[in-house]
Short mmCIF file of N, CA and C in Angstrom, two decimals:
data_model
loop_
_atom_site.label_atom_id
_atom_site.label_comp_id
_atom_site.label_asym_id
_atom_site.label_seq_id
_atom_site.Cartn_x
_atom_site.Cartn_y
_atom_site.Cartn_z
N MET D 1 81.78 33.91 -72.37
CA MET D 1 81.63 34.80 -71.23
C MET D 1 81.88 34.06 -69.93
N ALA D 2 81.49 32.80 -69.82
CA ALA D 2 81.63 32.05 -68.57
C ALA D 2 83.07 32.00 -68.11
N ASN D 3 84.01 31.75 -69.01
CA ASN D 3 85.41 31.66 -68.60
C ASN D 3 85.96 33.00 -68.15
N ARG D 4 85.50 34.10 -68.76
CA ARG D 4 85.96 35.42 -68.35
C ARG D 4 85.51 35.74 -66.93
N LEU D 5 84.42 35.14 -66.48
CA LEU D 5 83.94 35.36 -65.13
C LEU D 5 84.60 34.43 -64.12
N GLY D 6 85.40 33.51 -64.58
CA GLY D 6 86.06 32.57 -63.68
C GLY D 6 85.20 31.37 -63.34
N LEU D 7 84.11 31.15 -64.06
CA LEU D 7 83.25 30.00 -63.81
C LEU D 7 83.81 28.78 -64.55
N GLU D 8 83.37 27.64 -64.11
CA GLU D 8 83.83 26.40 -64.74
C GLU D 8 83.42 26.37 -66.21
N PRO D 9 84.24 25.74 -67.08
CA PRO D 9 83.97 25.74 -68.53
C PRO D 9 82.63 25.14 -68.93
N SER D 10 82.08 24.23 -68.13
CA SER D 10 80.81 23.60 -68.50
C SER D 10 79.60 24.49 -68.22
N ILE D 11 79.82 25.63 -67.61
CA ILE D 11 78.74 26.56 -67.25
C ILE D 11 78.58 27.60 -68.36
N ARG D 12 77.35 27.91 -68.69
CA ARG D 12 77.05 28.96 -69.65
C ARG D 12 76.31 30.07 -68.91
N ALA D 13 76.99 31.20 -68.76
CA ALA D 13 76.40 32.34 -68.07
C ALA D 13 76.08 33.43 -69.09
N GLY D 14 74.88 33.94 -69.01
CA GLY D 14 74.48 35.02 -69.90
C GLY D 14 73.65 36.05 -69.15
N ARG D 15 73.21 37.05 -69.85
CA ARG D 15 72.44 38.14 -69.23
C ARG D 15 71.14 37.66 -68.62
N ILE D 16 70.55 36.61 -69.21
CA ILE D 16 69.22 36.19 -68.74
C ILE D 16 69.21 34.85 -68.03
N GLY D 17 70.38 34.28 -67.77
CA GLY D 17 70.35 33.03 -67.04
C GLY D 17 71.68 32.34 -66.93
N LEU D 18 71.65 31.23 -66.20
CA LEU D 18 72.82 30.39 -65.96
C LEU D 18 72.44 28.97 -66.34
N SER D 19 73.15 28.39 -67.28
CA SER D 19 72.86 27.04 -67.74
C SER D 19 73.88 26.08 -67.12
N LEU D 20 73.36 25.11 -66.36
CA LEU D 20 74.21 24.13 -65.69
C LEU D 20 74.05 22.77 -66.36
N PRO D 21 75.13 22.01 -66.50
CA PRO D 21 75.04 20.71 -67.16
C PRO D 21 74.29 19.69 -66.28
N ALA D 22 73.64 18.75 -66.93
CA ALA D 22 72.96 17.68 -66.19
C ALA D 22 73.98 16.83 -65.44
N GLY D 23 73.58 16.28 -64.31
CA GLY D 23 74.44 15.39 -63.54
C GLY D 23 75.58 16.09 -62.80
N LEU D 24 75.46 17.36 -62.55
CA LEU D 24 76.49 18.13 -61.86
C LEU D 24 76.60 17.63 -60.42
N PRO D 25 77.80 17.22 -59.96
CA PRO D 25 77.93 16.77 -58.58
C PRO D 25 77.77 17.92 -57.58
N PHE D 26 77.41 17.58 -56.36
CA PHE D 26 77.16 18.60 -55.33
C PHE D 26 78.35 19.52 -55.12
N ASP D 27 79.56 18.97 -55.03
CA ASP D 27 80.72 19.82 -54.76
C ASP D 27 80.96 20.83 -55.89
N ALA D 28 80.68 20.45 -57.14
CA ALA D 28 80.82 21.37 -58.26
C ALA D 28 79.74 22.46 -58.18
N TRP D 29 78.51 22.04 -57.85
CA TRP D 29 77.41 22.99 -57.70
C TRP D 29 77.73 24.00 -56.59
N GLU D 30 78.27 23.50 -55.49
CA GLU D 30 78.63 24.36 -54.35
C GLU D 30 79.75 25.34 -54.74
N ARG D 31 80.74 24.86 -55.48
CA ARG D 31 81.86 25.69 -55.93
C ARG D 31 81.35 26.82 -56.85
N ILE D 32 80.39 26.49 -57.72
CA ILE D 32 79.79 27.49 -58.60
C ILE D 32 79.09 28.56 -57.77
N GLY D 33 78.39 28.13 -56.73
CA GLY D 33 77.72 29.09 -55.84
C GLY D 33 78.72 30.03 -55.20
N ASP D 34 79.86 29.51 -54.78
CA ASP D 34 80.91 30.37 -54.19
C ASP D 34 81.42 31.37 -55.22
N GLN D 35 81.61 30.90 -56.46
CA GLN D 35 82.09 31.79 -57.53
C GLN D 35 81.07 32.89 -57.81
N LEU D 36 79.79 32.54 -57.84
CA LEU D 36 78.74 33.52 -58.10
C LEU D 36 78.66 34.54 -56.96
N ARG D 37 78.84 34.09 -55.73
CA ARG D 37 78.82 34.99 -54.59
C ARG D 37 79.95 36.02 -54.71
N VAL D 38 81.15 35.55 -55.09
CA VAL D 38 82.29 36.46 -55.25
C VAL D 38 82.00 37.48 -56.36
N ILE D 39 81.44 37.01 -57.46
CA ILE D 39 81.11 37.93 -58.56
C ILE D 39 80.07 38.95 -58.09
N GLY D 40 79.03 38.49 -57.41
CA GLY D 40 77.99 39.38 -56.92
C GLY D 40 78.53 40.40 -55.93
N ASP D 41 79.33 39.95 -54.98
CA ASP D 41 79.91 40.85 -53.97
C ASP D 41 80.88 41.84 -54.61
N SER D 42 81.57 41.42 -55.63
CA SER D 42 82.57 42.27 -56.27
C SER D 42 81.96 43.31 -57.19
N SER D 43 80.81 43.02 -57.76
CA SER D 43 80.27 43.90 -58.79
C SER D 43 79.99 45.31 -58.29
N ALA D 44 79.55 45.47 -57.05
CA ALA D 44 79.29 46.82 -56.52
C ALA D 44 80.60 47.60 -56.45
N TRP D 45 81.68 46.95 -56.00
CA TRP D 45 82.99 47.60 -55.96
C TRP D 45 83.45 47.96 -57.37
N TRP D 46 83.29 47.02 -58.30
CA TRP D 46 83.72 47.25 -59.67
C TRP D 46 83.00 48.46 -60.25
N LEU D 47 81.67 48.51 -60.03
CA LEU D 47 80.90 49.64 -60.54
C LEU D 47 81.35 50.94 -59.87
N GLY D 48 81.57 50.91 -58.57
CA GLY D 48 82.04 52.11 -57.87
C GLY D 48 83.36 52.61 -58.40
N ASP D 49 84.32 51.71 -58.55
CA ASP D 49 85.65 52.11 -59.06
C ASP D 49 85.55 52.60 -60.50
N TRP D 50 84.70 51.95 -61.30
CA TRP D 50 84.50 52.34 -62.69
C TRP D 50 83.91 53.75 -62.77
N LEU D 51 82.91 54.03 -61.91
CA LEU D 51 82.29 55.35 -61.91
C LEU D 51 83.26 56.43 -61.43
N VAL D 52 84.06 56.13 -60.42
CA VAL D 52 85.06 57.11 -59.94
C VAL D 52 86.03 57.43 -61.06
N TYR D 53 86.49 56.42 -61.76
CA TYR D 53 87.39 56.65 -62.89
C TYR D 53 86.71 57.54 -63.93
N GLY D 54 85.46 57.23 -64.24
CA GLY D 54 84.72 58.03 -65.22
C GLY D 54 84.55 59.47 -64.78
N GLU D 55 84.28 59.68 -63.48
CA GLU D 55 84.14 61.05 -62.96
C GLU D 55 85.44 61.83 -63.14
N GLU D 56 86.55 61.17 -62.87
CA GLU D 56 87.85 61.84 -62.92
C GLU D 56 88.38 62.01 -64.34
N SER D 57 88.14 61.02 -65.19
CA SER D 57 88.71 61.04 -66.54
C SER D 57 87.77 61.59 -67.61
N PHE D 58 86.49 61.39 -67.41
CA PHE D 58 85.50 61.81 -68.40
C PHE D 58 84.33 62.50 -67.69
N PRO D 59 84.53 63.66 -67.11
CA PRO D 59 83.51 64.29 -66.27
C PRO D 59 82.14 64.42 -66.92
N ASP D 60 82.11 64.66 -68.20
CA ASP D 60 80.82 64.83 -68.88
C ASP D 60 80.16 63.50 -69.24
N ARG D 61 80.78 62.39 -68.89
CA ARG D 61 80.24 61.08 -69.26
C ARG D 61 79.63 60.32 -68.08
N TYR D 62 79.61 60.89 -66.89
CA TYR D 62 79.13 60.18 -65.71
C TYR D 62 77.68 59.74 -65.85
N ARG D 63 76.83 60.64 -66.29
CA ARG D 63 75.41 60.29 -66.43
C ARG D 63 75.20 59.21 -67.51
N LEU D 64 75.99 59.24 -68.55
CA LEU D 64 75.92 58.20 -69.57
C LEU D 64 76.29 56.85 -68.95
N ALA D 65 77.32 56.84 -68.14
CA ALA D 65 77.74 55.60 -67.48
C ALA D 65 76.63 55.06 -66.59
N ILE D 66 75.94 55.94 -65.91
CA ILE D 66 74.84 55.53 -65.04
C ILE D 66 73.71 54.90 -65.85
N SER D 67 73.40 55.48 -66.99
CA SER D 67 72.31 54.95 -67.80
C SER D 67 72.63 53.55 -68.33
N GLN D 68 73.91 53.23 -68.46
CA GLN D 68 74.30 51.91 -68.99
C GLN D 68 74.12 50.78 -67.98
N THR D 69 74.01 51.08 -66.72
CA THR D 69 73.97 50.03 -65.70
C THR D 69 72.57 49.57 -65.33
N ASN D 70 71.56 50.39 -65.65
CA ASN D 70 70.17 50.09 -65.28
C ASN D 70 69.96 50.02 -63.77
N LEU D 71 70.83 50.64 -63.01
CA LEU D 71 70.65 50.74 -61.57
C LEU D 71 70.27 52.17 -61.23
N ALA D 72 69.65 52.37 -60.08
CA ALA D 72 69.23 53.70 -59.66
C ALA D 72 70.43 54.62 -59.49
N TYR D 73 70.24 55.88 -59.83
CA TYR D 73 71.29 56.89 -59.69
C TYR D 73 71.83 56.90 -58.26
N LYS D 74 70.94 56.88 -57.28
CA LYS D 74 71.35 56.93 -55.87
C LYS D 74 72.23 55.73 -55.51
N THR D 75 71.86 54.56 -56.00
CA THR D 75 72.64 53.35 -55.72
C THR D 75 74.05 53.49 -56.28
N LEU D 76 74.14 53.90 -57.53
CA LEU D 76 75.45 54.04 -58.16
C LEU D 76 76.27 55.16 -57.54
N ARG D 77 75.61 56.25 -57.20
CA ARG D 77 76.30 57.36 -56.54
C ARG D 77 76.89 56.89 -55.21
N ASN D 78 76.15 56.05 -54.47
CA ASN D 78 76.66 55.51 -53.21
C ASN D 78 77.84 54.56 -53.44
N TYR D 79 77.74 53.71 -54.45
CA TYR D 79 78.87 52.82 -54.78
C TYR D 79 80.13 53.65 -55.04
N ALA D 80 79.97 54.72 -55.85
CA ALA D 80 81.11 55.56 -56.20
C ALA D 80 81.64 56.29 -54.96
N TRP D 81 80.75 56.76 -54.12
CA TRP D 81 81.16 57.49 -52.91
C TRP D 81 81.99 56.58 -52.00
N VAL D 82 81.53 55.35 -51.80
CA VAL D 82 82.27 54.42 -50.95
C VAL D 82 83.61 54.06 -51.60
N ALA D 83 83.59 53.78 -52.89
CA ALA D 83 84.83 53.43 -53.59
C ALA D 83 85.84 54.57 -53.54
N ARG D 84 85.36 55.80 -53.66
CA ARG D 84 86.24 56.98 -53.63
C ARG D 84 86.84 57.19 -52.24
N ASN D 85 86.07 56.88 -51.19
CA ASN D 85 86.48 57.20 -49.82
C ASN D 85 87.15 56.06 -49.07
N VAL D 86 87.06 54.85 -49.60
CA VAL D 86 87.73 53.71 -48.97
C VAL D 86 88.71 53.14 -49.99
N PRO D 87 90.00 53.46 -49.84
CA PRO D 87 90.97 52.98 -50.82
C PRO D 87 91.04 51.45 -50.86
N MET D 88 91.39 50.93 -52.00
CA MET D 88 91.46 49.49 -52.19
C MET D 88 92.36 48.82 -51.15
N SER D 89 93.41 49.50 -50.76
CA SER D 89 94.35 48.94 -49.78
C SER D 89 93.70 48.74 -48.42
N ARG D 90 92.61 49.42 -48.14
CA ARG D 90 91.95 49.31 -46.85
C ARG D 90 90.73 48.39 -46.89
N ARG D 91 90.28 48.04 -48.08
CA ARG D 91 89.08 47.21 -48.22
C ARG D 91 89.32 45.79 -47.74
N ARG D 92 88.28 45.19 -47.19
CA ARG D 92 88.35 43.82 -46.70
C ARG D 92 87.44 42.95 -47.55
N ASP D 93 87.99 41.90 -48.15
CA ASP D 93 87.14 41.05 -49.00
C ASP D 93 86.20 40.18 -48.18
N THR D 94 86.38 40.13 -46.87
CA THR D 94 85.46 39.38 -46.01
C THR D 94 84.27 40.22 -45.57
N LEU D 95 84.29 41.52 -45.89
CA LEU D 95 83.21 42.42 -45.52
C LEU D 95 82.54 42.97 -46.77
N SER D 96 81.26 43.27 -46.66
CA SER D 96 80.50 43.78 -47.80
C SER D 96 80.79 45.26 -48.07
N LEU D 97 80.36 45.70 -49.23
CA LEU D 97 80.46 47.12 -49.54
C LEU D 97 79.67 47.92 -48.52
N GLN D 98 78.56 47.38 -48.01
CA GLN D 98 77.75 48.07 -47.02
C GLN D 98 78.53 48.27 -45.71
N HIS D 99 79.38 47.30 -45.34
CA HIS D 99 80.25 47.50 -44.17
C HIS D 99 81.15 48.71 -44.41
N HIS D 100 81.75 48.75 -45.58
CA HIS D 100 82.66 49.83 -45.92
C HIS D 100 81.94 51.18 -45.99
N ALA D 101 80.68 51.16 -46.40
CA ALA D 101 79.89 52.39 -46.45
C ALA D 101 79.73 52.98 -45.04
N GLN D 102 79.67 52.12 -44.04
CA GLN D 102 79.52 52.60 -42.67
C GLN D 102 80.73 53.40 -42.19
N VAL D 103 81.89 53.14 -42.77
CA VAL D 103 83.12 53.82 -42.32
C VAL D 103 83.66 54.83 -43.33
N ALA D 104 83.03 54.95 -44.49
CA ALA D 104 83.58 55.76 -45.58
C ALA D 104 83.77 57.22 -45.22
N ALA D 105 82.99 57.76 -44.31
CA ALA D 105 83.13 59.18 -43.94
C ALA D 105 84.16 59.38 -42.83
N LEU D 106 84.72 58.30 -42.31
CA LEU D 106 85.68 58.40 -41.21
C LEU D 106 87.09 58.61 -41.73
N SER D 107 87.98 59.00 -40.84
CA SER D 107 89.40 59.13 -41.21
C SER D 107 89.96 57.75 -41.54
N GLY D 108 91.09 57.73 -42.20
CA GLY D 108 91.72 56.46 -42.57
C GLY D 108 91.99 55.56 -41.38
N ASP D 109 92.52 56.12 -40.30
CA ASP D 109 92.80 55.33 -39.11
C ASP D 109 91.53 54.74 -38.51
N GLU D 110 90.46 55.56 -38.49
CA GLU D 110 89.18 55.08 -37.96
C GLU D 110 88.60 53.99 -38.85
N GLN D 111 88.71 54.18 -40.15
CA GLN D 111 88.23 53.14 -41.07
C GLN D 111 88.94 51.83 -40.78
N GLU D 112 90.25 51.91 -40.67
CA GLU D 112 91.05 50.71 -40.43
C GLU D 112 90.63 50.02 -39.13
N ARG D 113 90.48 50.82 -38.09
CA ARG D 113 90.12 50.27 -36.77
C ARG D 113 88.76 49.59 -36.80
N TRP D 114 87.76 50.25 -37.37
CA TRP D 114 86.41 49.69 -37.38
C TRP D 114 86.29 48.49 -38.32
N LEU D 115 86.92 48.56 -39.47
CA LEU D 115 86.86 47.42 -40.39
C LEU D 115 87.55 46.20 -39.79
N ALA D 116 88.69 46.40 -39.16
CA ALA D 116 89.40 45.29 -38.52
C ALA D 116 88.53 44.67 -37.43
N ARG D 117 87.89 45.51 -36.65
CA ARG D 117 87.05 45.00 -35.56
C ARG D 117 85.85 44.22 -36.11
N ALA D 118 85.20 44.77 -37.14
CA ALA D 118 84.05 44.09 -37.74
C ALA D 118 84.46 42.75 -38.33
N GLU D 119 85.64 42.73 -38.95
CA GLU D 119 86.13 41.49 -39.55
C GLU D 119 86.46 40.46 -38.47
N GLU D 120 87.19 40.89 -37.45
CA GLU D 120 87.60 39.97 -36.38
C GLU D 120 86.41 39.41 -35.61
N GLU D 121 85.39 40.25 -35.39
CA GLU D 121 84.25 39.82 -34.58
C GLU D 121 83.08 39.32 -35.42
N GLY D 122 83.23 39.34 -36.75
CA GLY D 122 82.19 38.81 -37.63
C GLY D 122 80.89 39.59 -37.57
N TRP D 123 80.98 40.90 -37.41
CA TRP D 123 79.78 41.73 -37.31
C TRP D 123 79.08 41.89 -38.64
N PRO D 124 77.74 41.83 -38.64
CA PRO D 124 77.01 42.27 -39.84
C PRO D 124 77.11 43.79 -39.91
N GLN D 125 76.81 44.36 -41.07
CA GLN D 125 76.98 45.81 -41.21
C GLN D 125 76.08 46.58 -40.25
N SER D 126 74.93 46.04 -39.88
CA SER D 126 74.05 46.74 -38.93
C SER D 126 74.70 46.86 -37.56
N ARG D 127 75.42 45.84 -37.15
CA ARG D 127 76.13 45.89 -35.86
C ARG D 127 77.28 46.89 -35.93
N LEU D 128 77.99 46.91 -37.04
CA LEU D 128 79.08 47.87 -37.21
C LEU D 128 78.52 49.29 -37.09
N ARG D 129 77.40 49.56 -37.75
CA ARG D 129 76.78 50.89 -37.69
C ARG D 129 76.43 51.25 -36.24
N LYS D 130 75.83 50.31 -35.52
CA LYS D 130 75.45 50.57 -34.13
C LYS D 130 76.67 50.82 -33.25
N GLU D 131 77.73 50.07 -33.44
CA GLU D 131 78.94 50.25 -32.64
C GLU D 131 79.58 51.61 -32.92
N ILE D 132 79.60 52.02 -34.17
CA ILE D 132 80.16 53.33 -34.52
C ILE D 132 79.31 54.43 -33.89
N GLN D 133 77.99 54.30 -34.01
CA GLN D 133 77.10 55.31 -33.43
C GLN D 133 77.26 55.38 -31.92
N ALA D 134 77.36 54.22 -31.26
CA ALA D 134 77.53 54.19 -29.81
C ALA D 134 78.84 54.85 -29.39
N SER D 135 79.88 54.72 -30.20
CA SER D 135 81.17 55.31 -29.86
C SER D 135 81.14 56.83 -29.95
N ARG D 136 80.17 57.37 -30.67
CA ARG D 136 80.06 58.82 -30.83
C ARG D 136 79.34 59.49 -29.67
N VAL D 137 78.66 58.70 -28.85
CA VAL D 137 77.93 59.27 -27.73
C VAL D 137 78.94 59.59 -26.64
N ARG D 138 79.25 60.87 -26.52
CA ARG D 138 80.25 61.33 -25.56
C ARG D 138 79.72 62.58 -24.87
N THR D 139 80.33 62.89 -23.77
CA THR D 139 80.00 64.12 -23.08
C THR D 139 80.49 65.30 -23.92
N PRO D 140 79.64 66.26 -24.19
CA PRO D 140 80.09 67.39 -25.00
C PRO D 140 81.15 68.22 -24.28
N ASP D 141 81.96 68.89 -25.06
CA ASP D 141 82.96 69.78 -24.49
C ASP D 141 82.25 70.87 -23.69
N PRO D 142 82.87 71.31 -22.60
CA PRO D 142 82.21 72.37 -21.82
C PRO D 142 82.13 73.66 -22.64
N GLN D 143 80.94 74.21 -22.72
CA GLN D 143 80.64 75.46 -23.40
C GLN D 143 81.37 75.62 -24.74
N PRO D 144 81.05 74.76 -25.71
CA PRO D 144 81.70 74.92 -27.01
C PRO D 144 81.27 76.22 -27.69
N ILE D 145 82.17 76.81 -28.42
CA ILE D 145 81.86 78.01 -29.19
C ILE D 145 81.34 77.56 -30.54
N LYS D 146 80.15 78.03 -30.89
CA LYS D 146 79.55 77.65 -32.16
C LYS D 146 79.55 78.84 -33.11
N VAL D 147 79.83 78.56 -34.37
CA VAL D 147 79.86 79.57 -35.41
C VAL D 147 78.96 79.10 -36.54
N ALA D 148 78.14 79.96 -37.06
CA ALA D 148 77.28 79.62 -38.20
C ALA D 148 77.97 80.08 -39.48
N VAL D 149 78.00 79.20 -40.46
CA VAL D 149 78.60 79.51 -41.76
C VAL D 149 77.54 79.25 -42.83
N THR D 150 77.38 80.16 -43.73
CA THR D 150 76.42 80.00 -44.83
C THR D 150 77.21 79.71 -46.11
N VAL D 151 76.80 78.66 -46.80
CA VAL D 151 77.44 78.29 -48.05
C VAL D 151 76.35 78.14 -49.10
N HIS D 152 76.54 78.75 -50.25
CA HIS D 152 75.59 78.65 -51.34
C HIS D 152 76.09 77.57 -52.30
N ILE D 153 75.27 76.52 -52.46
CA ILE D 153 75.66 75.38 -53.31
C ILE D 153 74.50 75.03 -54.23
N SER D 154 74.80 74.25 -55.26
CA SER D 154 73.76 73.81 -56.19
C SER D 154 72.89 72.74 -55.54
N PHE D 155 71.70 72.57 -56.06
CA PHE D 155 70.79 71.55 -55.58
C PHE D 155 71.41 70.16 -55.70
N GLU D 156 72.08 69.90 -56.84
CA GLU D 156 72.70 68.58 -57.06
C GLU D 156 73.77 68.30 -56.01
N ARG D 157 74.59 69.31 -55.71
CA ARG D 157 75.63 69.14 -54.69
C ARG D 157 75.00 68.86 -53.33
N GLU D 158 73.94 69.60 -53.00
CA GLU D 158 73.25 69.37 -51.72
C GLU D 158 72.74 67.93 -51.64
N GLN D 159 72.19 67.41 -52.73
CA GLN D 159 71.66 66.05 -52.76
C GLN D 159 72.79 65.03 -52.57
N ARG D 160 73.94 65.27 -53.22
CA ARG D 160 75.09 64.37 -53.05
C ARG D 160 75.56 64.37 -51.61
N TRP D 161 75.64 65.54 -51.00
CA TRP D 161 76.09 65.65 -49.61
C TRP D 161 75.11 64.97 -48.67
N LYS D 162 73.83 65.18 -48.89
CA LYS D 162 72.83 64.53 -48.05
C LYS D 162 72.92 63.01 -48.16
N ALA D 163 73.12 62.52 -49.37
CA ALA D 163 73.23 61.07 -49.57
C ALA D 163 74.47 60.53 -48.87
N ALA D 164 75.57 61.25 -48.95
CA ALA D 164 76.80 60.81 -48.28
C ALA D 164 76.62 60.80 -46.77
N ALA D 165 75.96 61.81 -46.23
CA ALA D 165 75.70 61.87 -44.79
C ALA D 165 74.78 60.73 -44.37
N GLU D 166 73.81 60.43 -45.22
CA GLU D 166 72.88 59.33 -44.94
C GLU D 166 73.62 57.98 -44.91
N VAL D 167 74.51 57.77 -45.86
CA VAL D 167 75.30 56.54 -45.91
C VAL D 167 76.16 56.43 -44.64
N ALA D 168 76.69 57.56 -44.18
CA ALA D 168 77.54 57.57 -42.98
C ALA D 168 76.71 57.55 -41.70
N SER D 169 75.40 57.65 -41.83
CA SER D 169 74.48 57.65 -40.68
C SER D 169 74.76 58.80 -39.71
N VAL D 170 75.03 59.96 -40.26
CA VAL D 170 75.24 61.15 -39.44
C VAL D 170 74.42 62.30 -40.01
N PRO D 171 74.06 63.27 -39.15
CA PRO D 171 73.34 64.45 -39.67
C PRO D 171 74.22 65.21 -40.66
N LEU D 172 73.58 65.85 -41.63
CA LEU D 172 74.31 66.57 -42.68
C LEU D 172 75.30 67.60 -42.13
N PRO D 173 74.92 68.47 -41.17
CA PRO D 173 75.89 69.45 -40.67
C PRO D 173 77.13 68.79 -40.06
N GLU D 174 76.92 67.69 -39.38
CA GLU D 174 78.04 66.96 -38.77
C GLU D 174 78.95 66.37 -39.85
N TRP D 175 78.33 65.81 -40.91
CA TRP D 175 79.10 65.25 -42.03
C TRP D 175 79.92 66.33 -42.71
N ILE D 176 79.30 67.50 -42.94
CA ILE D 176 80.00 68.61 -43.60
C ILE D 176 81.20 69.04 -42.75
N ALA D 177 80.98 69.23 -41.44
CA ALA D 177 82.07 69.66 -40.56
C ALA D 177 83.21 68.65 -40.57
N HIS D 178 82.87 67.36 -40.50
CA HIS D 178 83.91 66.32 -40.48
C HIS D 178 84.68 66.30 -41.79
N THR D 179 83.96 66.41 -42.91
CA THR D 179 84.60 66.39 -44.22
C THR D 179 85.53 67.59 -44.39
N LEU D 180 85.09 68.76 -43.92
CA LEU D 180 85.95 69.94 -44.00
C LEU D 180 87.17 69.81 -43.09
N ASP D 181 86.99 69.22 -41.91
CA ASP D 181 88.13 68.97 -41.02
C ASP D 181 89.14 68.04 -41.69
N GLN D 182 88.62 66.99 -42.37
CA GLN D 182 89.53 66.08 -43.08
C GLN D 182 90.30 66.83 -44.16
N ALA D 183 89.61 67.67 -44.91
CA ALA D 183 90.26 68.41 -45.99
C ALA D 183 91.32 69.38 -45.43
N ALA D 184 91.06 69.89 -44.23
CA ALA D 184 92.00 70.83 -43.60
C ALA D 184 93.14 70.09 -42.89
N GLY D 185 93.08 68.76 -42.91
CA GLY D 185 94.15 67.98 -42.28
C GLY D 185 94.00 67.85 -40.79
N HIS D 186 92.81 68.10 -40.27
CA HIS D 186 92.56 67.99 -38.83
C HIS D 186 91.35 67.11 -38.62
N VAL D 187 91.54 65.98 -37.97
CA VAL D 187 90.43 65.09 -37.71
C VAL D 187 90.42 64.77 -36.23
N ASP D 188 89.34 65.14 -35.55
CA ASP D 188 89.20 64.82 -34.13
C ASP D 188 88.88 63.35 -33.97
N ASP D 189 89.01 62.85 -32.76
CA ASP D 189 88.58 61.50 -32.46
C ASP D 189 87.07 61.40 -32.50
N GLU D 190 86.42 62.52 -32.26
CA GLU D 190 84.96 62.55 -32.26
C GLU D 190 84.44 62.88 -33.64
N TRP D 191 83.18 62.55 -33.86
CA TRP D 191 82.53 62.95 -35.10
C TRP D 191 82.23 64.37 -34.97
#
């Protein structure tokens, strides 16, 4: 298993531990730490992409896939949501999945702009979230016309939508409106 993970051959990695050889030099120990960090950072993306594939190819198997990971449903649902909404071509390996979660509800151009800025300026995901939120504070349009729409949905769908809005750090009605605008091919600069 160790070689399949890209670890050095002298390392034994298993479900319950990591066995390191005696007399390991510091530079080898440090290199192993870097490899483990990459594996750890990658696993959330891997799980997200795996779940998205399962949703699309085996719709009735999603819950089974969740039970196999021993992670909370909400955690896995968020991994899948981010993986589904941020294409691999836009992902930055220098940023965490949590950074990408902050932009997952945005348009592709907005995702690109915010991820590039976070990467260039070395922002933690909390700073990225604050910068995105600050950019949304704008003067409202003069006398906007508001329309109320009622939609009847299942409890499970409502929970998924609420979780997605929470990940995007926006109120649910705002998330719904933005998502519908994206589906209609119209995305404003504003949230």
